Coordinates of C-alpha atoms and ligand atoms in Angstrom, one line a residue:
M217 CA 4.0 -4.2 -9.1
I218 CA 2.8 -5.6 -5.6
S219 CA -0.6 -5.4 -4.5
Q220 CA -1.2 -1.7 -3.6
R221 CA -4.2 -2.6 -1.9
M222 CA -2.3 -5.0 0.4
L223 CA 0.4 -2.0 0.7
S224 CA -1.8 0.6 1.8
I225 CA -3.8 -1.9 4.5
G226 CA -0.3 -2.8 5.6
K227 CA 0.6 0.7 5.7
S228 CA -2.3 2.3 7.2
P229 CA -1.3 2.6 10.9
S230 CA -3.4 1.0 13.4
K231 CA -4.3 3.7 15.9
I232 CA -4.1 1.0 18.9
R233 CA -0.8 0.0 17.8
E234 CA 0.3 3.6 17.5
I235 CA -1.0 4.1 21.0
F236 CA 1.0 1.0 22.1
E237 CA 3.8 2.3 20.6
Y238 CA 4.1 5.7 22.1
S239 CA 3.2 4.0 25.8
R240 CA 6.3 2.0 25.2
K241 CA 8.7 4.5 24.6
R242 CA 6.8 6.7 27.3
K243 CA 7.2 4.1 29.9
A244 CA 10.9 3.9 29.2
Q245 CA 11.1 7.8 29.7
I246 CA 9.0 8.2 32.9
G247 CA 8.9 4.7 34.3
E248 CA 6.1 2.2 33.8
D249 CA 4.0 3.2 36.8
K250 CA 3.7 6.6 35.7
V251 CA 1.9 5.6 32.2
F252 CA -1.6 4.9 32.4
D253 CA -2.4 2.7 29.4
F254 CA -5.7 1.9 28.3
S255 CA -5.5 1.1 25.2
L256 CA -5.0 -2.7 24.8
G257 CA -7.7 -5.3 25.0
N258 CA -5.6 -8.2 26.3
P259 CA -6.9 -9.9 29.2
N260 CA -4.8 -9.4 32.6
I261 CA -6.6 -12.4 34.0
P262 CA -4.8 -15.4 33.5
A263 CA -6.2 -18.5 31.6
P264 CA -8.0 -20.7 34.0
K265 CA -5.7 -23.3 35.8
K266 CA -7.2 -26.2 34.2
V267 CA -6.0 -24.9 30.9
N268 CA -2.4 -25.4 31.8
E269 CA -3.2 -28.4 33.7
V270 CA -4.6 -29.9 30.2
I271 CA -1.7 -28.6 28.5
T272 CA 0.9 -30.4 30.7
D273 CA -1.4 -33.8 30.5
L274 CA -1.7 -33.6 26.9
I275 CA 2.1 -33.6 26.4
K276 CA 2.5 -35.8 29.0
T277 CA 0.0 -38.5 27.6
T278 CA 0.2 -38.0 24.1
D279 CA 2.3 -39.3 21.2
S280 CA 3.9 -36.1 20.0
T281 CA 3.5 -36.4 16.3
A282 CA -0.1 -36.9 17.2
L283 CA -0.3 -34.1 19.3
H284 CA 1.4 -31.5 17.0
G285 CA 0.1 -32.9 13.5
Y286 CA -2.4 -31.8 11.3
T287 CA -6.1 -32.0 12.0
S288 CA -8.5 -32.2 9.5
A289 CA -8.8 -28.9 7.7
V290 CA -12.0 -28.2 9.5
G291 CA -10.9 -28.9 12.9
D292 CA -10.6 -32.2 14.9
M293 CA -13.6 -34.3 15.3
D294 CA -14.0 -34.9 18.6
T295 CA -13.2 -31.1 19.5
R296 CA -16.1 -30.1 17.2
K297 CA -18.7 -32.7 18.7
T298 CA -17.6 -31.5 22.1
I299 CA -18.4 -27.9 21.0
A300 CA -21.8 -29.2 19.5
D301 CA -22.5 -30.9 22.4
N302 CA -21.8 -27.9 24.8
I303 CA -23.8 -25.7 22.7
K304 CA -27.0 -28.1 22.9
K305 CA -26.2 -28.2 26.7
R306 CA -25.9 -24.5 27.5
F307 CA -28.1 -23.0 24.9
C308 CA -30.5 -25.6 24.2
F309 CA -30.0 -25.3 20.7
E310 CA -29.4 -28.5 18.5
C311 CA -26.4 -28.5 15.8
S312 CA -23.6 -31.4 15.2
A313 CA -19.9 -31.4 14.5
D314 CA -20.7 -31.1 10.8
N315 CA -21.9 -27.3 11.5
I316 CA -18.5 -26.7 13.2
Y317 CA -15.3 -25.3 11.4
M318 CA -12.2 -24.5 13.9
T319 CA -10.6 -21.5 13.6
C320 CA -7.5 -19.3 14.7
G321 CA -9.7 -17.2 16.8
A322 CA -12.5 -14.7 16.1
A323 CA -10.5 -12.4 13.4
A324 CA -10.3 -15.6 11.2
S325 CA -13.8 -16.4 11.9
L326 CA -15.1 -13.3 10.4
E327 CA -12.7 -13.0 7.7
I328 CA -13.5 -16.5 6.6
T329 CA -17.5 -16.1 7.1
L330 CA -17.7 -12.9 5.5
K331 CA -15.8 -14.4 2.5
A332 CA -18.2 -17.3 2.3
I333 CA -21.0 -15.6 2.1
C334 CA -20.6 -12.4 0.2
N335 CA -20.4 -11.6 -3.5
R336 CA -18.8 -8.4 -5.0
G337 CA -21.0 -5.6 -4.3
D338 CA -23.0 -6.8 -1.1
E339 CA -23.8 -4.9 1.8
V340 CA -22.7 -5.6 5.4
I341 CA -24.2 -3.7 8.1
A342 CA -21.6 -2.9 10.9
L343 CA -23.3 -1.4 14.3
A344 CA -21.0 1.6 15.2
P345 CA -19.5 1.4 17.3
Y346 CA -17.8 -1.5 16.0
F347 CA -14.7 -3.5 16.0
P348 CA -12.5 -1.4 13.4
E349 CA -11.2 -4.7 11.7
Y350 CA -14.7 -5.5 10.4
K351 CA -14.1 -3.0 8.0
V352 CA -11.0 -4.5 6.7
F353 CA -12.7 -8.1 6.6
I354 CA -15.6 -6.9 4.7
E355 CA -13.7 -5.0 2.2
N356 CA -11.6 -8.3 1.6
A357 CA -14.9 -10.2 1.0
E358 CA -15.7 -7.6 -2.1
A359 CA -18.6 -6.0 -0.1
T360 CA -19.6 -2.6 1.3
T361 CA -19.5 -1.4 4.9
V362 CA -22.6 0.3 5.5
E363 CA -22.4 1.7 9.2
V364 CA -25.6 2.1 11.4
L365 CA -25.4 3.8 14.5
C366 CA -26.3 2.2 17.7
R367 CA -28.7 4.5 20.2
E368 CA -27.1 7.4 21.9
G369 CA -27.1 6.8 25.8
D370 CA -27.4 2.9 26.1
M371 CA -25.8 2.1 23.0
G372 CA -28.6 -0.4 22.6
L373 CA -29.7 -1.5 18.8
D374 CA -31.5 1.2 17.1
I375 CA -34.1 -1.1 15.1
E376 CA -35.5 1.6 13.4
A377 CA -32.2 2.6 11.7
I378 CA -31.2 -0.8 11.0
K379 CA -34.6 -1.0 9.0
G380 CA -33.7 2.0 7.1
A381 CA -30.4 0.3 6.0
L382 CA -31.8 -2.8 4.5
N383 CA -32.1 -3.1 1.0
G384 CA -31.6 -5.7 -1.9
K385 CA -28.0 -6.0 -1.5
T386 CA -27.7 -6.4 2.4
K387 CA -26.0 -9.8 2.8
A388 CA -25.4 -9.5 6.6
I389 CA -25.6 -7.8 9.5
I390 CA -22.7 -8.4 12.1
V391 CA -23.7 -8.3 15.9
N392 CA -21.4 -8.1 18.4
S393 CA -22.5 -8.7 22.0
P394 CA -21.2 -8.0 24.6
N395 CA -19.8 -5.2 22.5
N396 CA -16.1 -3.8 21.7
P397 CA -16.0 -0.9 22.4
S398 CA -19.2 0.1 24.3
G399 CA -19.4 -3.0 26.7
A400 CA -23.2 -2.6 26.0
V401 CA -25.0 -6.2 25.8
F402 CA -27.7 -6.1 23.3
A403 CA -31.1 -6.9 25.1
E404 CA -33.3 -10.0 24.3
K405 CA -36.2 -7.9 23.1
D406 CA -34.2 -5.8 20.5
I407 CA -32.6 -9.1 19.2
K408 CA -36.0 -10.3 18.7
K409 CA -37.5 -7.4 17.3
L410 CA -34.1 -7.4 14.9
A411 CA -35.0 -10.9 13.9
E412 CA -38.5 -9.8 13.0
I413 CA -37.7 -6.8 10.6
L414 CA -34.8 -9.3 9.1
N415 CA -37.8 -12.3 8.4
E416 CA -39.9 -9.6 7.0
H417 CA -37.2 -8.0 4.9
N418 CA -36.4 -11.6 3.5
K419 CA -40.1 -12.4 2.8
K420 CA -40.2 -9.3 0.9
T421 CA -37.5 -9.7 -1.3
G422 CA -36.8 -13.3 -1.7
E423 CA -33.2 -12.7 -0.4
T424 CA -31.9 -13.8 3.1
V425 CA -29.8 -11.3 5.5
Y426 CA -27.4 -13.4 7.7
I427 CA -26.6 -12.3 11.4
I428 CA -23.0 -12.9 11.9
C429 CA -22.4 -13.2 15.8
D430 CA -19.3 -11.7 16.9
E431 CA -19.0 -13.5 20.4
P432 CA -15.5 -13.4 22.1
Y433 CA -16.8 -11.7 24.9
R434 CA -20.0 -14.1 25.4
E435 CA -18.7 -15.2 28.9
I436 CA -17.6 -11.7 30.3
V437 CA -20.7 -10.2 31.7
Y438 CA -21.5 -9.0 35.2
G439 CA -24.4 -9.7 37.6
D440 CA -27.1 -11.5 36.2
I441 CA -26.7 -10.2 33.0
V442 CA -27.8 -12.7 30.1
V443 CA -26.6 -12.8 26.9
P444 CA -29.1 -14.1 24.3
Y445 CA -28.3 -16.9 21.9
I446 CA -29.1 -15.5 18.8
P447 CA -29.3 -18.6 17.0
S448 CA -32.2 -19.6 19.0
I449 CA -33.9 -16.4 18.2
Y450 CA -33.0 -16.2 14.1
D451 CA -32.5 -19.1 12.1
H452 CA -30.3 -17.1 9.5
T453 CA -27.1 -17.1 11.9
I454 CA -23.5 -17.9 12.1
V455 CA -21.5 -17.6 15.0
C456 CA -18.0 -16.6 15.2
Y457 CA -16.8 -17.6 18.3
S458 CA -13.2 -17.4 20.2
Y459 CA -11.8 -18.5 23.3
S460 CA -9.1 -15.2 23.2
K461 CA -10.7 -13.6 26.1
S462 CA -13.0 -16.3 27.5
L463 CA -10.4 -18.3 28.3
S464 CA -7.6 -15.3 28.2
L465 CA -5.8 -17.3 25.4
P466 CA -5.4 -14.6 22.6
G467 CA -1.9 -15.3 21.4
E468 CA -2.8 -19.0 21.1
R469 CA -5.4 -18.2 18.0
I470 CA -8.4 -20.5 18.4
G471 CA -11.9 -20.2 18.0
Y472 CA -14.4 -21.4 15.8
I473 CA -17.2 -20.9 13.3
M474 CA -20.8 -22.4 14.1
V475 CA -23.1 -22.5 11.0
S476 CA -26.6 -22.7 12.3
P477 CA -28.0 -25.5 10.8
K478 CA -31.6 -23.6 10.3
A479 CA -30.0 -21.2 8.1
R480 CA -30.9 -21.0 4.7
D481 CA -28.5 -22.8 2.3
S482 CA -26.8 -24.1 5.8
E483 CA -25.0 -26.7 4.2
D484 CA -23.7 -24.6 0.9
I485 CA -22.6 -22.1 3.7
Y486 CA -20.4 -24.7 5.6
F487 CA -18.9 -25.6 2.3
A488 CA -18.4 -22.1 1.3
V489 CA -16.8 -21.7 4.7
C490 CA -14.1 -24.8 4.0
G491 CA -13.4 -22.8 0.8
A492 CA -13.0 -19.7 2.3
G493 CA -10.9 -21.0 5.1
R494 CA -9.0 -22.9 2.0
V495 CA -8.1 -20.0 -0.1
S496 CA -7.1 -18.0 3.1
G497 CA -4.7 -20.6 4.1
Y498 CA -6.9 -20.8 7.5
V499 CA -7.1 -24.8 7.6
C500 CA -6.1 -27.0 10.6
A501 CA -6.3 -24.2 13.3
P502 CA -3.5 -25.0 15.8
S503 CA -4.0 -28.8 16.9
L504 CA -2.6 -28.6 20.5
M505 CA -5.0 -26.0 21.1
Q506 CA -8.2 -27.6 19.4
Y507 CA -7.5 -30.5 21.9
V508 CA -7.1 -28.0 24.8
V509 CA -10.6 -26.6 24.4
N510 CA -12.1 -29.8 23.9
K511 CA -11.6 -30.2 27.4
C512 CA -11.9 -26.6 28.7
D513 CA -14.8 -25.3 25.8
G514 CA -17.5 -24.1 28.2
L515 CA -15.5 -23.1 31.3
L516 CA -16.2 -19.8 32.8
P517 CA -13.4 -17.0 33.3
D518 CA -12.9 -15.5 36.9
I519 CA -14.2 -12.5 35.9
E520 CA -14.7 -11.1 39.6
K521 CA -11.4 -8.9 38.8
Y522 CA -12.8 -7.3 35.6
A523 CA -16.1 -6.7 37.6
K524 CA -14.0 -5.0 40.3
N525 CA -12.1 -2.9 38.1
R526 CA -15.3 -2.1 36.1
D527 CA -16.8 -0.7 39.3
L528 CA -14.1 1.6 40.1
I529 CA -13.7 2.8 36.7
Y530 CA -17.2 3.6 35.8
N531 CA -18.2 5.0 39.3
S532 CA -15.0 7.1 39.7
L533 CA -15.5 8.7 36.2
K534 CA -19.0 9.3 36.9
E535 CA -18.3 10.9 40.0
I536 CA -15.6 13.3 38.4
G537 CA -18.4 14.4 36.0
F538 CA -17.9 12.2 32.9
E539 CA -20.6 10.9 30.8
A540 CA -20.1 7.0 30.3
V541 CA -22.0 3.9 29.2
R542 CA -22.2 1.6 32.3
P543 CA -20.7 -1.8 30.7
D544 CA -22.6 -4.9 31.5
G545 CA -20.2 -6.9 29.8
A546 CA -16.6 -7.1 28.0
F547 CA -13.9 -4.9 29.7
Y548 CA -13.8 -1.8 28.0
L549 CA -15.8 1.7 29.1
F550 CA -17.1 4.1 26.3
V551 CA -16.8 7.5 27.5
K552 CA -17.8 10.7 26.1
A553 CA -15.1 13.2 25.0
L554 CA -14.7 16.4 26.7
E555 CA -14.6 18.0 23.4
S556 CA -16.1 17.1 19.7
D557 CA -12.9 15.7 18.2
A558 CA -12.0 12.6 20.0
V559 CA -8.5 12.6 18.7
K560 CA -7.8 15.9 20.0
F561 CA -9.0 14.9 23.5
C562 CA -6.9 11.8 23.5
E563 CA -3.9 14.2 23.1
T564 CA -5.0 16.4 26.0
A565 CA -5.3 13.1 27.7
K566 CA -1.6 12.1 27.2
K567 CA -0.5 15.2 28.7
Y568 CA -1.9 13.7 32.3
E569 CA -0.3 10.1 30.7
L570 CA -3.6 8.9 30.2
L571 CA -3.7 6.8 27.0
L572 CA -7.2 6.3 25.5
V573 CA -8.5 5.3 22.5
P574 CA -10.6 7.9 20.4
S575 CA -13.9 6.2 19.1
D576 CA -13.1 7.3 15.5
S577 CA -12.0 4.0 13.9
F578 CA -14.9 2.4 15.8
G579 CA -17.3 3.9 13.3
I580 CA -18.7 6.9 15.7
K581 CA -17.2 10.5 16.7
G582 CA -16.9 11.9 19.9
Y583 CA -16.2 8.9 22.4
V584 CA -13.1 7.4 23.8
R585 CA -12.4 3.7 24.8
I586 CA -10.8 3.0 28.2
A587 CA -10.0 -1.0 28.3
Y588 CA -9.9 -1.6 31.9
C589 CA -8.5 -5.1 31.6
V590 CA -5.4 -3.9 33.4
S591 CA -4.5 -4.1 37.4
Y592 CA -6.6 -2.5 39.6
E593 CA -3.8 -0.2 40.8
Q594 CA -3.3 1.2 37.6
I595 CA -7.0 2.2 37.6
K596 CA -6.5 3.6 41.2
N597 CA -3.5 5.5 40.4
S598 CA -5.0 7.0 37.3
I599 CA -8.2 8.4 39.0
P600 CA -6.2 11.7 39.8
Q601 CA -4.9 12.3 36.3
F602 CA -8.7 11.9 35.2
K603 CA -9.7 14.7 37.7
K604 CA -6.6 16.7 36.3
L605 CA -8.0 16.2 32.5
F606 CA -11.9 16.9 33.6
E607 CA -10.7 20.3 35.5
D608 CA -8.6 21.2 32.4
Y609 CA -11.7 21.3 30.0
K610 CA -13.5 22.7 33.0
N611 CA -11.5 25.6 33.2
R612 CA -11.2 26.5 29.3
Ligands
PLP96 N1 -14.1 -9.4 17.7 C1 -14.2 -8.2 18.5 C2 -14.9 -7.8 18.7 C3 -12.9 -8.2 19.2 O1 -12.8 -7.2 20.3 C4 -11.7 -9.0 18.8 C5 -10.4 -8.6 19.6 O2 -10.3 -8.2 20.4 C6 -11.8 -9.8 17.8 C7 -12.8 -9.9 17.4 C8 -10.6 -10.5 17.3 O3 -10.6 -11.4 18.3 P1 -9.6 -13.1 18.1 O4 -8.2 -12.3 18.9 O5 -10.0 -14.0 18.9 O6 -9.1 -12.9 16.5

């Protein structure tokens, strides 16, 4: 018999994939521009020009066997050094190439990190709303997901609720800021409070709770919002970074893990990361992309388009009467559904050709996620449909 656990994970449909399939069929029936698909977090801003220039240059100037050959399992030394140097420059945080492990994006970073630090029966706190794959990765590490809700209203950290969830089994807490799906950026004062309660807890229990920073949206923030660098605030931190969104390279599968040198058992964690990477087959992240990020790490995306989209969708929906969290980062708007059952609400939205993701799989009920990494036109043309949807509920 094959693995029933894997069979069931593979068969359980992802809500977003289901919507994607529906969208494809519906567009074929009524036309591309008549369907307003807000389901996918696929960046619609092209990668910075420099990325393609670097790729072209590497192809022209580097020996092909070297360019496409294996790097060391943990990643190219020079690339890891560049990343560590940039972390120092950008965040005034001291680390070295020996703290960096190159991965196939944030998903692999998270999977490896959780496997590296968790033992069977450990608990990992996921702050709802959260990226649905956390549950799969946590369970694969034989740990248990403990959901803690963020504050209603602004979706910030609920420190008292987190404190209440800590116990002797807590191994880690995943902090994703800017957040998918809420767009919230957790305030520095709240991160400091979080560090305080974790330090107190560690002292009391003699255990260590690690913060896992899931950071694919670090650079996608609006106005003068600053995303605190958590390793500078809390020692026991592991960063799971990805270039999928910051450089618009989601299909290239490239990112890294940074194990803070200040974390308790840092060296051992790094070795465990190597072990977890090895058992998962996540060794030697794509070589060409490693060389590309060596030259492009720290490059900021042109987020002007996302900012304009954010303003249009947020302001328009608020004007219609929807309740939404104003996103400070990422490219998602989290909107209160007009009935308690968000799945039913999304079904009604479909009548108006609006494809939204219900919040249930993000660990919270009663909201929908709108991914606004789409064309400005799509958002503009969808506004009358949102009005009709609102009227539909008003007239019930
Ligand atoms: N974490 C969050 C919060 C995400 O939104 C995503 C992707 O959308 C990932 C992790 C996975 O990112 P990657 O494509 O780099 O694996």
